[in-house]
Tab-separated table of C-alpha atoms in Angstrom:
chain	number	residue	atom	x	y	z
M	1	UNK	CA	37.035	128.958	-78.266
M	2	UNK	CA	36.058	126.845	-75.246
M	3	UNK	CA	36.113	123.784	-77.495
M	4	UNK	CA	39.720	124.513	-78.499
M	5	UNK	CA	40.730	124.992	-74.884
M	6	UNK	CA	39.194	121.642	-73.962
M	7	UNK	CA	40.991	119.854	-76.798
M	8	UNK	CA	44.310	121.461	-75.986
M	9	UNK	CA	44.008	120.693	-72.293
M	10	UNK	CA	42.972	117.129	-73.060
M	11	UNK	CA	46.152	116.585	-75.049
M	12	UNK	CA	48.236	117.990	-72.200
M	13	UNK	CA	46.549	115.715	-69.656
M	14	UNK	CA	47.013	112.636	-71.826
M	15	UNK	CA	50.805	113.064	-71.863
M	16	UNK	CA	51.044	114.075	-68.208
M	17	UNK	CA	52.821	111.143	-66.525
M	18	UNK	CA	52.260	112.547	-63.043
M	19	UNK	CA	48.510	112.534	-63.660
M	20	UNK	CA	48.482	108.895	-64.677
M	21	UNK	CA	50.722	107.938	-61.775
M	22	UNK	CA	48.464	109.732	-59.288
M	23	UNK	CA	45.383	108.188	-60.916
M	24	UNK	CA	46.928	104.735	-60.680
M	25	UNK	CA	47.595	105.322	-56.997
M	26	UNK	CA	43.956	106.295	-56.480
M	27	UNK	CA	42.807	103.191	-58.363
M	28	UNK	CA	44.999	100.953	-56.204
M	29	UNK	CA	43.734	102.639	-53.038
M	30	UNK	CA	40.118	102.196	-54.130
M	31	UNK	CA	40.788	98.558	-55.014
M	32	UNK	CA	42.199	97.854	-51.573
M	33	UNK	CA	39.462	99.900	-49.873
M	34	UNK	CA	36.661	98.039	-51.665
M	35	UNK	CA	38.336	94.706	-50.939
M	36	UNK	CA	38.670	95.720	-47.294
M	37	UNK	CA	35.028	96.804	-47.078
M	38	UNK	CA	33.677	93.803	-48.987
M	39	UNK	CA	35.661	91.371	-46.844
M	40	UNK	CA	34.393	92.904	-43.652
M	41	UNK	CA	30.812	93.025	-44.934
M	42	UNK	CA	30.970	89.345	-45.869
M	43	UNK	CA	32.403	88.426	-42.475
M	44	UNK	CA	29.668	90.473	-40.841
M	45	UNK	CA	26.980	88.788	-42.963
M	46	UNK	CA	28.271	85.321	-42.100
M	47	UNK	CA	28.498	86.132	-38.395
M	48	UNK	CA	24.944	87.464	-38.329
M	49	UNK	CA	23.675	84.433	-40.204
M	50	UNK	CA	25.474	82.035	-37.878
M	51	UNK	CA	24.224	83.722	-34.723
M	52	UNK	CA	20.652	83.731	-35.973
M	53	UNK	CA	20.851	80.091	-37.076
M	54	UNK	CA	22.427	79.084	-33.769
M	55	UNK	CA	19.630	80.748	-31.787
M	56	UNK	CA	16.974	79.128	-33.956
M	57	UNK	CA	18.628	75.737	-33.572
M	58	UNK	CA	18.736	76.114	-29.778
M	59	UNK	CA	15.020	76.972	-29.636
M	60	UNK	CA	14.151	74.042	-31.885
M	61	UNK	CA	16.227	71.722	-29.727
M	62	UNK	CA	14.414	72.882	-26.584
M	63	UNK	CA	11.060	72.471	-28.260
M	64	UNK	CA	11.934	68.914	-29.363
M	65	UNK	CA	13.028	67.921	-25.860
M	66	UNK	CA	9.842	69.387	-24.342
M	67	UNK	CA	7.768	67.422	-26.854
M	68	UNK	CA	9.643	64.240	-25.966
M	69	UNK	CA	9.160	64.892	-22.241
M	70	UNK	CA	5.426	65.394	-22.764
M	71	UNK	CA	5.304	62.210	-24.852
M	72	UNK	CA	7.049	60.295	-22.071
M	73	UNK	CA	10.100	59.527	-24.185
M	74	UNK	CA	12.362	61.481	-21.858
M	75	UNK	CA	12.341	62.321	-18.191
M	76	UNK	CA	12.078	65.925	-17.002
M	77	UNK	CA	14.667	65.103	-14.343
M	78	UNK	CA	17.225	64.389	-17.065
M	79	UNK	CA	16.563	67.808	-18.630
M	80	UNK	CA	15.827	70.076	-15.658
M	81	UNK	CA	16.300	73.372	-17.553
M	82	UNK	CA	14.661	72.553	-20.880
M	83	UNK	CA	11.475	74.495	-21.396
M	84	UNK	CA	12.297	77.088	-18.774
M	85	UNK	CA	11.360	80.593	-20.033
M	86	UNK	CA	14.705	81.985	-18.937
M	87	UNK	CA	16.516	79.388	-21.047
M	88	UNK	CA	14.890	80.591	-24.259
M	89	UNK	CA	17.170	82.925	-26.180
M	90	UNK	CA	16.990	84.702	-29.484
M	91	UNK	CA	19.502	86.692	-31.540
M	92	UNK	CA	18.816	90.304	-32.496
M	93	UNK	CA	21.099	91.071	-35.414
M	94	UNK	CA	21.795	94.001	-37.690
M	95	UNK	CA	22.657	92.992	-41.258
M	96	UNK	CA	25.379	94.880	-43.145
M	97	UNK	CA	24.261	98.120	-44.734
M	98	UNK	CA	23.190	98.157	-48.386
M	99	UNK	CA	26.557	99.670	-49.465
M	100	UNK	CA	28.601	98.244	-46.610
M	101	UNK	CA	31.515	97.461	-48.938
M	102	UNK	CA	31.874	101.171	-49.714
M	103	UNK	CA	31.869	102.594	-46.210
M	104	UNK	CA	32.719	100.917	-42.920
M	105	UNK	CA	32.037	104.142	-41.073
M	106	UNK	CA	31.078	103.562	-37.449
M	107	UNK	CA	30.007	99.963	-37.816
M	108	UNK	CA	33.353	98.559	-36.708
M	109	UNK	CA	32.914	100.122	-33.289
M	110	UNK	CA	29.235	99.450	-32.669
M	111	UNK	CA	27.842	95.978	-31.976
M	112	UNK	CA	25.638	94.435	-34.618
M	113	UNK	CA	24.300	91.464	-32.680
M	114	UNK	CA	23.116	90.610	-29.203
M	115	UNK	CA	21.402	87.789	-27.427
M	116	UNK	CA	17.870	88.344	-26.171
M	117	UNK	CA	16.714	86.586	-23.006
M	118	UNK	CA	14.793	87.315	-19.841
M	119	UNK	CA	18.054	88.109	-18.062
M	120	UNK	CA	18.871	91.002	-20.409
M	121	UNK	CA	18.298	94.635	-19.487
M	122	UNK	CA	18.256	97.791	-21.597
M	123	UNK	CA	21.540	98.951	-20.100
M	124	UNK	CA	23.565	95.803	-20.856
M	125	UNK	CA	22.309	95.119	-24.369
M	126	UNK	CA	24.932	97.321	-26.032
M	127	UNK	CA	27.618	98.313	-23.573
M	128	UNK	CA	29.998	99.647	-26.266
M	129	UNK	CA	27.323	101.816	-27.742
M	130	UNK	CA	27.281	104.114	-24.721
M	131	UNK	CA	30.912	105.174	-24.517
M	132	UNK	CA	32.017	106.350	-27.952
M	133	UNK	CA	32.198	109.918	-29.202
M	134	UNK	CA	30.083	110.414	-32.346
M	135	UNK	CA	32.711	112.453	-34.182
M	136	UNK	CA	35.602	110.108	-33.517
M	137	UNK	CA	33.405	107.309	-34.810
M	138	UNK	CA	32.597	109.450	-37.816
M	139	UNK	CA	36.221	109.312	-38.963
M	140	UNK	CA	35.830	105.745	-40.174
M	141	UNK	CA	38.493	103.306	-41.476
M	142	UNK	CA	40.239	102.787	-44.803
M	143	UNK	CA	37.343	102.303	-47.157
M	144	UNK	CA	36.046	103.795	-50.393
M	145	UNK	CA	34.572	106.760	-48.529
M	146	UNK	CA	37.970	107.389	-46.930
M	147	UNK	CA	39.650	107.475	-50.358
M	148	UNK	CA	37.158	110.009	-51.694
M	149	UNK	CA	37.076	112.215	-48.606
M	150	UNK	CA	40.799	112.213	-47.821
M	151	UNK	CA	42.746	111.320	-50.986
M	152	UNK	CA	40.636	112.536	-53.899
M	153	UNK	CA	41.138	116.229	-52.915
M	154	UNK	CA	44.895	115.671	-53.138
M	155	UNK	CA	44.534	114.438	-56.726
M	156	UNK	CA	42.380	117.463	-57.537
M	157	UNK	CA	44.945	119.788	-55.982
M	158	UNK	CA	47.733	118.136	-57.995
M	159	UNK	CA	45.692	118.665	-61.163
M	160	UNK	CA	44.554	122.208	-60.500
M	161	UNK	CA	47.030	124.144	-58.399
M	162	UNK	CA	48.621	125.766	-61.493
M	163	UNK	CA	45.671	126.356	-63.818
M	164	UNK	CA	46.731	129.929	-64.550
M	165	UNK	CA	50.035	130.301	-62.724
M	166	UNK	CA	51.876	127.834	-64.981
M	167	UNK	CA	50.721	129.761	-68.063
M	168	UNK	CA	51.886	132.994	-66.494
M	169	UNK	CA	55.225	131.545	-65.373
M	170	UNK	CA	55.860	130.127	-68.863
M	171	UNK	CA	54.974	133.445	-70.457
M	172	UNK	CA	52.158	131.949	-72.518
M	173	UNK	CA	49.245	133.541	-70.688
M	174	UNK	CA	49.686	137.007	-72.211
M	175	UNK	CA	50.132	135.426	-75.623
M	176	UNK	CA	46.972	133.356	-75.227
M	177	UNK	CA	44.937	136.344	-74.065
M	178	UNK	CA	46.151	138.352	-77.069
M	179	UNK	CA	43.883	136.047	-79.069
M	180	UNK	CA	40.072	136.377	-78.928
M	181	UNK	CA	40.078	134.480	-75.660
M	182	UNK	CA	38.785	135.641	-72.321
M	183	UNK	CA	40.502	134.666	-69.081
M	184	UNK	CA	37.209	133.286	-67.780
M	185	UNK	CA	36.944	130.976	-70.800
M	186	UNK	CA	40.505	129.765	-70.350
M	187	UNK	CA	40.128	128.776	-66.700
M	188	UNK	CA	36.637	127.355	-67.323
M	189	UNK	CA	38.001	125.066	-70.019
M	190	UNK	CA	40.846	123.882	-67.797
M	191	UNK	CA	38.539	123.221	-64.860
M	192	UNK	CA	35.924	121.454	-67.005
M	193	UNK	CA	38.454	119.099	-68.596
M	194	UNK	CA	39.981	118.145	-65.237
M	195	UNK	CA	36.556	117.877	-63.621
M	196	UNK	CA	35.401	115.563	-66.404
M	197	UNK	CA	38.484	113.398	-65.932
M	198	UNK	CA	38.061	113.133	-62.163
M	199	UNK	CA	34.289	112.556	-62.303
M	200	UNK	CA	34.781	109.913	-64.973
M	201	UNK	CA	37.389	108.233	-62.795
M	202	UNK	CA	35.101	108.374	-59.724
M	203	UNK	CA	32.092	106.963	-61.593
M	204	UNK	CA	34.219	104.242	-63.179
M	205	UNK	CA	35.664	103.245	-59.808
M	206	UNK	CA	32.204	103.301	-58.212
M	207	UNK	CA	30.762	100.990	-60.865
M	208	UNK	CA	33.785	98.678	-60.807
M	209	UNK	CA	33.846	98.584	-57.016
M	210	UNK	CA	30.101	97.988	-56.875
M	211	UNK	CA	30.179	94.867	-59.012
M	212	UNK	CA	33.547	93.644	-57.714
M	213	UNK	CA	32.226	93.661	-54.152
M	214	UNK	CA	29.259	91.485	-55.100
M	215	UNK	CA	26.531	94.124	-54.884
M	216	UNK	CA	23.756	94.192	-57.475
M	217	UNK	CA	21.278	96.833	-58.602
M	218	UNK	CA	18.282	94.512	-58.337
M	219	UNK	CA	18.331	94.790	-54.520
M	220	UNK	CA	15.618	97.127	-53.151
M	221	UNK	CA	16.750	100.743	-53.149
M	222	UNK	CA	20.262	99.855	-54.296
M	223	UNK	CA	20.177	101.911	-57.489
M	224	UNK	CA	18.949	104.960	-55.563
M	225	UNK	CA	21.693	104.629	-52.971
M	226	UNK	CA	24.336	104.197	-55.680
M	227	UNK	CA	23.133	107.337	-57.444
M	228	UNK	CA	23.208	109.257	-54.160
M	229	UNK	CA	26.742	108.020	-53.544
M	230	UNK	CA	27.943	109.218	-56.947
M	231	UNK	CA	26.116	112.511	-56.469
M	232	UNK	CA	27.828	113.213	-53.138
M	233	UNK	CA	31.210	112.297	-54.628
M	234	UNK	CA	30.602	114.607	-57.578
M	235	UNK	CA	29.498	117.504	-55.349
M	236	UNK	CA	32.564	117.001	-53.134
M	237	UNK	CA	34.926	116.937	-56.148
M	238	UNK	CA	33.231	120.003	-57.625
M	239	UNK	CA	33.824	121.897	-54.375
M	240	UNK	CA	37.554	121.160	-54.443
M	241	UNK	CA	37.864	122.113	-58.106
M	242	UNK	CA	36.120	125.399	-57.460
M	243	UNK	CA	38.354	126.036	-54.461
M	244	UNK	CA	41.420	125.392	-56.627
M	245	UNK	CA	40.062	127.735	-59.307
M	246	UNK	CA	39.459	130.403	-56.684
M	247	UNK	CA	43.006	130.140	-55.350
M	248	UNK	CA	44.335	130.373	-58.929
M	249	UNK	CA	42.480	133.641	-59.453
M	250	UNK	CA	44.507	135.252	-56.641
M	251	UNK	CA	47.388	135.635	-59.112
M	252	UNK	CA	50.044	133.961	-56.974
M	253	UNK	CA	52.749	131.586	-58.153
M	254	UNK	CA	52.316	127.828	-58.502
M	255	UNK	CA	54.207	127.064	-55.281
M	256	UNK	CA	52.059	129.489	-53.306
M	257	UNK	CA	48.883	128.040	-54.807
M	258	UNK	CA	49.949	124.503	-53.890
M	259	UNK	CA	50.785	125.594	-50.352
M	260	UNK	CA	47.486	127.409	-49.881
M	261	UNK	CA	45.453	124.490	-51.234
M	262	UNK	CA	47.352	122.028	-49.042
M	263	UNK	CA	46.577	124.209	-46.042
M	264	UNK	CA	42.894	124.152	-46.969
M	265	UNK	CA	43.080	120.359	-47.230
M	266	UNK	CA	44.670	120.103	-43.796
M	267	UNK	CA	42.085	122.457	-42.323
M	268	UNK	CA	38.987	120.837	-43.825
M	269	UNK	CA	40.026	117.194	-43.589
M	270	UNK	CA	42.075	117.035	-40.390
M	271	UNK	CA	42.141	120.158	-38.251
M	272	UNK	CA	38.500	121.274	-38.202
M	273	UNK	CA	37.163	117.740	-37.503
M	274	UNK	CA	39.678	117.367	-34.665
M	275	UNK	CA	38.820	120.762	-33.170
M	276	UNK	CA	35.109	120.087	-33.537
M	277	UNK	CA	35.555	116.779	-31.761
M	278	UNK	CA	37.231	118.488	-28.814
M	279	UNK	CA	34.702	121.325	-28.766
M	280	UNK	CA	31.728	118.961	-28.808
M	281	UNK	CA	33.196	116.857	-26.005
M	282	UNK	CA	33.813	119.990	-23.928
M	283	UNK	CA	30.398	121.518	-24.633
M	284	UNK	CA	28.427	118.397	-23.791
M	285	UNK	CA	30.586	115.988	-21.781
M	286	UNK	CA	29.258	112.538	-21.049
M	287	UNK	CA	29.578	111.044	-17.548
M	288	UNK	CA	32.666	108.971	-17.010
M	289	UNK	CA	32.413	105.239	-17.526
M	290	UNK	CA	33.510	104.698	-13.924
M	291	UNK	CA	30.668	106.870	-12.670
M	292	UNK	CA	28.180	104.946	-14.776
M	293	UNK	CA	29.452	101.552	-13.592
M	294	UNK	CA	29.412	102.710	-9.948
M	295	UNK	CA	25.789	103.781	-10.254
M	296	UNK	CA	24.947	100.462	-11.871
M	297	UNK	CA	26.659	98.474	-9.118
M	298	UNK	CA	24.817	100.430	-6.423
M	299	UNK	CA	21.476	99.689	-8.082
M	300	UNK	CA	22.389	95.991	-8.399
M	301	UNK	CA	23.348	95.708	-4.735
M	302	UNK	CA	20.170	97.419	-3.555
M	303	UNK	CA	17.938	95.305	-5.798
M	304	UNK	CA	19.667	92.064	-4.769
M	305	UNK	CA	19.156	92.821	-1.070
M	306	UNK	CA	15.434	93.284	-1.527
M	307	UNK	CA	14.936	90.318	-3.865
M	308	UNK	CA	12.601	88.494	-1.474
M	309	UNK	CA	10.499	91.619	-0.985
M	310	UNK	CA	10.241	92.084	-4.743
M	311	UNK	CA	9.006	88.514	-5.224
M	312	UNK	CA	6.482	88.777	-2.365
M	313	UNK	CA	5.250	92.135	-3.611
M	314	UNK	CA	4.798	90.787	-7.135
M	315	UNK	CA	2.723	87.822	-5.992
M	316	UNK	CA	0.724	90.129	-3.759
M	317	UNK	CA	-0.159	92.188	-6.839
M	318	UNK	CA	-0.603	89.116	-9.081
M	319	UNK	CA	-2.025	86.341	-6.902
M	320	UNK	CA	-3.181	84.483	-10.013
M	321	UNK	CA	0.475	83.780	-10.876
M	322	UNK	CA	1.454	82.507	-7.459
M	323	UNK	CA	2.920	79.005	-7.804
M	324	UNK	CA	2.057	78.005	-4.212
M	325	UNK	CA	5.014	75.644	-3.995
M	326	UNK	CA	4.073	73.738	-7.167
M	327	UNK	CA	6.374	75.676	-9.465
M	328	UNK	CA	8.594	73.787	-11.855
M	329	UNK	CA	10.991	76.704	-11.936
M	330	UNK	CA	13.156	77.391	-8.848
M	331	UNK	CA	12.445	80.461	-6.766
M	332	UNK	CA	15.897	81.947	-7.319
M	333	UNK	CA	15.152	82.273	-11.035
M	334	UNK	CA	11.921	84.160	-10.454
M	335	UNK	CA	13.607	86.348	-7.890
M	336	UNK	CA	16.575	87.009	-10.180
M	337	UNK	CA	14.256	88.136	-12.963
M	338	UNK	CA	12.504	90.642	-10.675
M	339	UNK	CA	15.883	91.867	-9.449
M	340	UNK	CA	16.914	92.529	-13.072
M	341	UNK	CA	13.720	94.508	-13.681
M	342	UNK	CA	14.320	96.501	-10.489
M	343	UNK	CA	17.865	97.306	-11.635
M	344	UNK	CA	16.500	98.311	-15.019
M	345	UNK	CA	14.004	100.675	-13.408
M	346	UNK	CA	16.632	102.248	-11.172
M	347	UNK	CA	19.147	102.725	-13.972
M	348	UNK	CA	16.736	103.948	-16.630
M	349	UNK	CA	17.330	107.566	-15.690
M	350	UNK	CA	21.114	107.058	-15.794
M	351	UNK	CA	20.953	105.437	-19.204
M	352	UNK	CA	18.545	108.079	-20.495
M	353	UNK	CA	20.806	110.879	-19.293
M	354	UNK	CA	23.821	109.165	-20.827
M	355	UNK	CA	22.176	108.828	-24.197
M	356	UNK	CA	20.731	112.337	-24.038
M	357	UNK	CA	24.242	113.701	-23.670
M	358	UNK	CA	25.403	111.653	-26.642
M	359	UNK	CA	22.423	112.957	-28.604
M	360	UNK	CA	23.406	116.519	-27.715
M	361	UNK	CA	26.935	115.811	-28.903
M	362	UNK	CA	25.605	114.414	-32.160
M	363	UNK	CA	23.288	117.413	-32.538
M	364	UNK	CA	26.274	119.735	-32.155
M	365	UNK	CA	28.197	117.752	-34.752
M	366	UNK	CA	25.231	117.992	-37.114
M	367	UNK	CA	24.989	121.731	-36.497
M	368	UNK	CA	28.663	122.524	-37.079
M	369	UNK	CA	29.443	119.907	-39.752
M	370	UNK	CA	29.054	122.625	-42.384
M	371	UNK	CA	32.391	124.037	-41.249
M	372	UNK	CA	34.117	121.234	-43.114
M	373	UNK	CA	33.105	119.760	-46.495
M	374	UNK	CA	34.990	116.612	-45.473
M	375	UNK	CA	32.636	116.053	-42.522
M	376	UNK	CA	29.623	116.691	-44.750
M	377	UNK	CA	30.811	114.160	-47.330
M	378	UNK	CA	31.871	111.541	-44.779
M	379	UNK	CA	28.553	111.702	-42.975
M	380	UNK	CA	26.602	111.530	-46.242
M	381	UNK	CA	28.595	108.489	-47.387
M	382	UNK	CA	27.988	106.752	-44.068
M	383	UNK	CA	24.248	107.430	-44.290
M	384	UNK	CA	24.001	106.148	-47.866
M	385	UNK	CA	26.022	103.014	-47.154
M	386	UNK	CA	24.069	102.185	-44.004
M	387	UNK	CA	27.100	102.770	-41.802
M	388	UNK	CA	25.861	105.866	-40.040
M	389	UNK	CA	24.729	106.586	-36.521
M	390	UNK	CA	21.029	106.827	-37.418
M	391	UNK	CA	20.884	103.228	-38.639
M	392	UNK	CA	22.689	102.031	-35.510
M	393	UNK	CA	20.283	103.932	-33.270
M	394	UNK	CA	17.393	102.439	-35.193
M	395	UNK	CA	18.796	98.964	-34.507
M	396	UNK	CA	19.169	99.726	-30.790
M	397	UNK	CA	15.608	101.015	-30.487
M	398	UNK	CA	14.165	98.044	-32.376
M	399	UNK	CA	16.163	95.637	-30.210
M	400	UNK	CA	14.873	97.235	-27.030
M	401	UNK	CA	11.314	97.038	-28.305
M	402	UNK	CA	11.883	93.392	-29.143
M	403	UNK	CA	13.299	92.738	-25.675
M	404	UNK	CA	10.140	94.272	-24.224
M	405	UNK	CA	7.889	91.996	-26.269
M	406	UNK	CA	10.068	88.996	-25.331
M	407	UNK	CA	9.719	89.789	-21.655
M	408	UNK	CA	5.996	90.488	-21.975
M	409	UNK	CA	5.425	87.021	-23.399
M	410	UNK	CA	7.775	84.936	-21.240
M	411	UNK	CA	7.876	86.674	-17.869
M	412	UNK	CA	4.297	85.642	-16.837
M	413	UNK	CA	5.226	82.009	-17.463
M	414	UNK	CA	8.461	82.360	-15.517
M	415	UNK	CA	6.771	84.003	-12.544
M	416	UNK	CA	4.000	81.415	-12.648
M	417	UNK	CA	6.720	78.746	-12.467
M	418	UNK	CA	5.504	77.071	-15.668
M	419	UNK	CA	7.551	75.440	-18.395
M	420	UNK	CA	7.073	76.439	-22.001
M	421	UNK	CA	4.849	74.225	-24.120
M	422	UNK	CA	5.664	73.321	-27.760
M	423	UNK	CA	3.100	75.856	-28.972
M	424	UNK	CA	4.848	78.565	-26.940
M	425	UNK	CA	8.070	78.044	-28.907
M	426	UNK	CA	6.182	78.490	-32.172
M	427	UNK	CA	4.591	81.684	-30.859
M	428	UNK	CA	7.883	83.281	-29.769
M	429	UNK	CA	8.568	86.530	-31.646
M	430	UNK	CA	11.404	86.637	-34.172
M	431	UNK	CA	13.588	89.705	-34.577
M	432	UNK	CA	13.923	91.190	-38.038
M	433	UNK	CA	15.583	94.558	-38.520
M	434	UNK	CA	13.366	97.003	-40.406
M	435	UNK	CA	15.501	99.099	-42.756
M	436	UNK	CA	14.802	102.804	-42.911
M	437	UNK	CA	13.031	103.931	-46.096
M	438	UNK	CA	15.435	105.302	-48.687
M	439	UNK	CA	13.436	108.537	-48.850
M	440	UNK	CA	14.354	109.321	-45.221
M	441	UNK	CA	18.036	108.680	-45.925
M	442	UNK	CA	17.882	110.805	-49.071
M	443	UNK	CA	16.317	113.693	-47.140
M	444	UNK	CA	19.268	113.774	-44.747
M	445	UNK	CA	21.821	113.360	-47.531
M	446	UNK	CA	20.276	116.133	-49.604
M	447	UNK	CA	21.032	118.640	-46.853
M	448	UNK	CA	24.727	117.830	-47.128
M	449	UNK	CA	24.704	117.880	-50.933
M	450	UNK	CA	22.929	121.222	-50.904
M	451	UNK	CA	25.493	122.601	-48.449
M	452	UNK	CA	28.348	121.471	-50.696
M	453	UNK	CA	26.694	123.068	-53.732
M	454	UNK	CA	26.119	126.319	-51.847
M	455	UNK	CA	29.766	126.406	-50.786
M	456	UNK	CA	30.756	125.724	-54.391
M	457	UNK	CA	28.473	128.498	-55.619
M	458	UNK	CA	30.019	130.907	-53.120
M	459	UNK	CA	33.500	129.960	-54.360
M	460	UNK	CA	32.341	130.443	-57.938
M	461	UNK	CA	31.111	133.952	-57.171
M	462	UNK	CA	34.356	134.755	-55.404
M	463	UNK	CA	36.394	133.421	-58.339
M	464	UNK	CA	34.444	135.492	-60.874
M	465	UNK	CA	34.992	138.583	-58.765
M	466	UNK	CA	38.717	137.851	-58.379
M	467	UNK	CA	39.151	137.230	-62.105
M	468	UNK	CA	38.153	140.816	-62.821
M	469	UNK	CA	41.193	141.956	-60.845
M	470	UNK	CA	43.539	139.340	-62.261
M	471	UNK	CA	46.617	140.695	-64.019
M	472	UNK	CA	48.124	138.303	-66.627
M	473	UNK	CA	51.405	140.210	-66.814
M	474	UNK	CA	52.368	140.759	-63.169
């Protein structure tokens, strides 16, 4: 009997013009979203490549000039700053995520490149990174993830709000149940046919968008991420279908079902995320930007006033680096470097407190994300695509570690007043972002998928229970 229900429902869906119109709208939205994401990812990739190449070219140019000065082909007076440790710069860049064309997520608000030099401090590497709320960043822009999280539920609601109510309103439900057909079989067949249509559409759009955006499965971990993406989309669609089935089992009319499902959509997609954002900000507020800047200015003023003492104290502790007036590098540069380190020391606690508060906000978001399937799906999509907060934090931490190694290598030469030699340029470290293993990403995504499946299972149990009380005639 289920087979007959599926065939009958398939024929109805094929001639449903509204279904095809809504599907076409989804296809157009996905096409624009993938184009939008792919364009941004390409721009990002080019920018990162250019910044890295520019930094490498600058280092090579300095090295060439130093070699020519040592060979007597050029005068050091004509190039007074070439070979100075503080003039050496390198670019720390974050490449686009593996599925960047599918989800822009938070990447449009966080920086993906910075310049590394001896003048840099931990607090001014990523100024934007310290002021954004994690949940507002979680909302993302118009991308493939946005279409699935926000628009796909509307298509499911349009397909499923009248699974049983339309049969009852047309007077065909009693007639159908007079046959050897159970109500559970009827609604199962309707849900399965619509679920198959929507999942087929999602998979087709994922595959088409994947290849259209230039991504390929031969990249490391790409196939695994793509499968995770489809899995999250399927779990999210299954939740909405089961919710629609549950509302249908209440025995209300089609208009009431549509209203109730629309209210659920508003609550899960818009209202709960907005309320959670406000609640998280109130529960763990971050210091104001003005307060942070004021503290930073105070530390800068204090460190600048004691610059001479810092330089004298350093040479007292490191007499082997004392230039004794023979330094090639001016004193102000050595003093400025020590002032920057003093500012960094004084502001470390401020920066740590600032980031700890953001971490607490993010922890609260992680804890209460299960209140909304939309938040679960959005976060999972961001993680899979490489557009999530964890990947950005990983980039920040790796950049700070790199800055530390850069300073550890160049600061002794600066404070000794010595120019860099050609071999020093070759020995300079090069930044390369280390991507997180896919297994770690999958472990975080699985929690969300499991939560969606548990919610779906709960709705299934509720629907089965409600079906027992369903009256086809009333």
